[in-house]
């Protein structure tokens, strides 16, 4: 079967969703577990798409990642705040 490619709009929506989820989940600046976040998106995106989206956040210096967690940088928190404002 032929694999569907995410549209630019879908990428933006997923990035905004992941950023705001991390921002909402961070407590006292502690990193957020990646597993539950991916589990919430399973069925909508596959693991390679998930890894690519997280890679965009890290490469864009919006987040830092370990094998199991992710945390927003100051720039990531600022963008998450903007995304949340647009969504309201």
PDB file of C-alpha atoms in Angstrom:
ATOM      1  CA  UNK A   1       0.000   0.000   0.000  1.00  0.00           C
ATOM      2  CA  UNK A   2       1.162   3.499  -0.737  1.00  0.00           C
ATOM      3  CA  UNK A   3       2.031   5.647   2.262  1.00  0.00           C
ATOM      4  CA  UNK A   4       0.244   8.968   2.617  1.00  0.00           C
ATOM      5  CA  UNK A   5       2.344  12.068   3.262  1.00  0.00           C
ATOM      6  CA  UNK A   6       1.244  14.603   5.856  1.00  0.00           C
ATOM      7  CA  UNK A   7       0.199  17.959   4.469  1.00  0.00           C
ATOM      8  CA  UNK A   8       1.886  21.158   5.666  1.00  0.00           C
ATOM      9  CA  UNK A   9      -1.298  21.998   7.579  1.00  0.00           C
ATOM     10  CA  UNK A  10      -1.280  18.628   9.339  1.00  0.00           C
ATOM     11  CA  UNK A  11       2.377  19.100  10.299  1.00  0.00           C
ATOM     12  CA  UNK A  12       1.583  22.545  11.724  1.00  0.00           C
ATOM     13  CA  UNK A  13      -1.424  21.235  13.663  1.00  0.00           C
ATOM     14  CA  UNK A  14       0.544  18.323  15.133  1.00  0.00           C
ATOM     15  CA  UNK A  15       3.521  20.537  16.047  1.00  0.00           C
ATOM     16  CA  UNK A  16       1.199  23.064  17.725  1.00  0.00           C
ATOM     17  CA  UNK A  17      -0.620  20.261  19.533  1.00  0.00           C
ATOM     18  CA  UNK A  18       2.599  18.652  20.771  1.00  0.00           C
ATOM     19  CA  UNK A  19       4.027  22.018  21.896  1.00  0.00           C
ATOM     20  CA  UNK A  20       0.906  22.979  23.839  1.00  0.00           C
ATOM     21  CA  UNK A  21       0.613  19.497  25.364  1.00  0.00           C
ATOM     22  CA  UNK A  22       4.198  19.653  26.610  1.00  0.00           C
ATOM     23  CA  UNK A  23       3.650  23.177  27.965  1.00  0.00           C
ATOM     24  CA  UNK A  24       0.483  22.061  29.775  1.00  0.00           C
ATOM     25  CA  UNK A  25       2.231  18.961  31.137  1.00  0.00           C
ATOM     26  CA  UNK A  26       5.486  20.509  32.339  1.00  0.00           C
ATOM     27  CA  UNK A  27       5.560  20.971  36.072  1.00  0.00           C
ATOM     28  CA  UNK A  28       8.368  22.996  37.609  1.00  0.00           C
ATOM     29  CA  UNK A  29      10.327  22.641  34.386  1.00  0.00           C
ATOM     30  CA  UNK A  30      10.463  18.850  34.598  1.00  0.00           C
ATOM     31  CA  UNK A  31      10.616  16.938  31.294  1.00  0.00           C
ATOM     32  CA  UNK A  32       7.477  15.194  30.032  1.00  0.00           C
ATOM     33  CA  UNK A  33       7.410  11.451  29.208  1.00  0.00           C
ATOM     34  CA  UNK A  34       7.227  10.860  25.440  1.00  0.00           C
ATOM     35  CA  UNK A  35       5.401   7.514  25.593  1.00  0.00           C
ATOM     36  CA  UNK A  36       1.972   8.744  26.736  1.00  0.00           C
ATOM     37  CA  UNK A  37       2.106  11.615  24.240  1.00  0.00           C
ATOM     38  CA  UNK A  38       2.755   9.241  21.335  1.00  0.00           C
ATOM     39  CA  UNK A  39       0.099   6.837  22.627  1.00  0.00           C
ATOM     40  CA  UNK A  40      -2.470   9.645  22.391  1.00  0.00           C
ATOM     41  CA  UNK A  41      -1.626  10.110  18.687  1.00  0.00           C
ATOM     42  CA  UNK A  42      -1.336   6.442  17.707  1.00  0.00           C
ATOM     43  CA  UNK A  43      -3.786   5.631  14.972  1.00  0.00           C
ATOM     44  CA  UNK A  44      -3.487   9.138  13.538  1.00  0.00           C
ATOM     45  CA  UNK A  45       0.251   9.136  12.837  1.00  0.00           C
ATOM     46  CA  UNK A  46       2.784   6.338  12.712  1.00  0.00           C
ATOM     47  CA  UNK A  47       5.984   6.149  14.729  1.00  0.00           C
ATOM     48  CA  UNK A  48       8.227   7.467  11.949  1.00  0.00           C
ATOM     49  CA  UNK A  49       5.990  10.546  11.593  1.00  0.00           C
ATOM     50  CA  UNK A  50       6.075  11.013  15.377  1.00  0.00           C
ATOM     51  CA  UNK A  51       9.878  10.836  15.375  1.00  0.00           C
ATOM     52  CA  UNK A  52      10.013  13.346  12.509  1.00  0.00           C
ATOM     53  CA  UNK A  53       7.737  15.795  14.361  1.00  0.00           C
ATOM     54  CA  UNK A  54       9.818  15.511  17.547  1.00  0.00           C
ATOM     55  CA  UNK A  55      12.938  15.943  15.411  1.00  0.00           C
ATOM     56  CA  UNK A  56      11.557  19.222  14.053  1.00  0.00           C
ATOM     57  CA  UNK A  57      11.061  20.496  17.612  1.00  0.00           C
ATOM     58  CA  UNK A  58      14.581  19.503  18.663  1.00  0.00           C
ATOM     59  CA  UNK A  59      16.296  20.671  15.456  1.00  0.00           C
ATOM     60  CA  UNK A  60      14.388  23.961  15.671  1.00  0.00           C
ATOM     61  CA  UNK A  61      15.644  24.392  19.241  1.00  0.00           C
ATOM     62  CA  UNK A  62      12.067  24.428  20.553  1.00  0.00           C
ATOM     63  CA  UNK A  63      12.634  21.361  22.742  1.00  0.00           C
ATOM     64  CA  UNK A  64      15.297  19.119  24.213  1.00  0.00           C
ATOM     65  CA  UNK A  65      14.843  15.350  24.223  1.00  0.00           C
ATOM     66  CA  UNK A  66      16.235  12.354  26.034  1.00  0.00           C
ATOM     67  CA  UNK A  67      15.393   8.757  25.133  1.00  0.00           C
ATOM     68  CA  UNK A  68      12.196   8.927  27.195  1.00  0.00           C
ATOM     69  CA  UNK A  69      11.363  12.588  27.860  1.00  0.00           C
ATOM     70  CA  UNK A  70      11.008  15.971  26.201  1.00  0.00           C
ATOM     71  CA  UNK A  71      11.180  19.492  27.615  1.00  0.00           C
ATOM     72  CA  UNK A  72      10.516  22.848  25.996  1.00  0.00           C
ATOM     73  CA  UNK A  73      13.174  25.505  25.644  1.00  0.00           C
ATOM     74  CA  UNK A  74      12.273  29.135  26.340  1.00  0.00           C
ATOM     75  CA  UNK A  75      11.600  29.534  22.601  1.00  0.00           C
ATOM     76  CA  UNK A  76       9.379  26.456  22.631  1.00  0.00           C
ATOM     77  CA  UNK A  77       7.371  27.766  25.587  1.00  0.00           C
ATOM     78  CA  UNK A  78       6.915  31.114  23.838  1.00  0.00           C
ATOM     79  CA  UNK A  79       5.657  29.407  20.665  1.00  0.00           C
ATOM     80  CA  UNK A  80       3.378  27.106  22.703  1.00  0.00           C
ATOM     81  CA  UNK A  81       1.832  30.198  24.319  1.00  0.00           C
ATOM     82  CA  UNK A  82       1.226  31.716  20.876  1.00  0.00           C
ATOM     83  CA  UNK A  83      -0.293  28.483  19.577  1.00  0.00           C
ATOM     84  CA  UNK A  84      -2.612  28.243  22.577  1.00  0.00           C
ATOM     85  CA  UNK A  85      -3.718  31.859  22.081  1.00  0.00           C
ATOM     86  CA  UNK A  86      -4.572  31.212  18.418  1.00  0.00           C
ATOM     87  CA  UNK A  87      -6.540  28.088  19.337  1.00  0.00           C
ATOM     88  CA  UNK A  88      -8.821  29.989  21.727  1.00  0.00           C
TER      89      UNK A  88
END
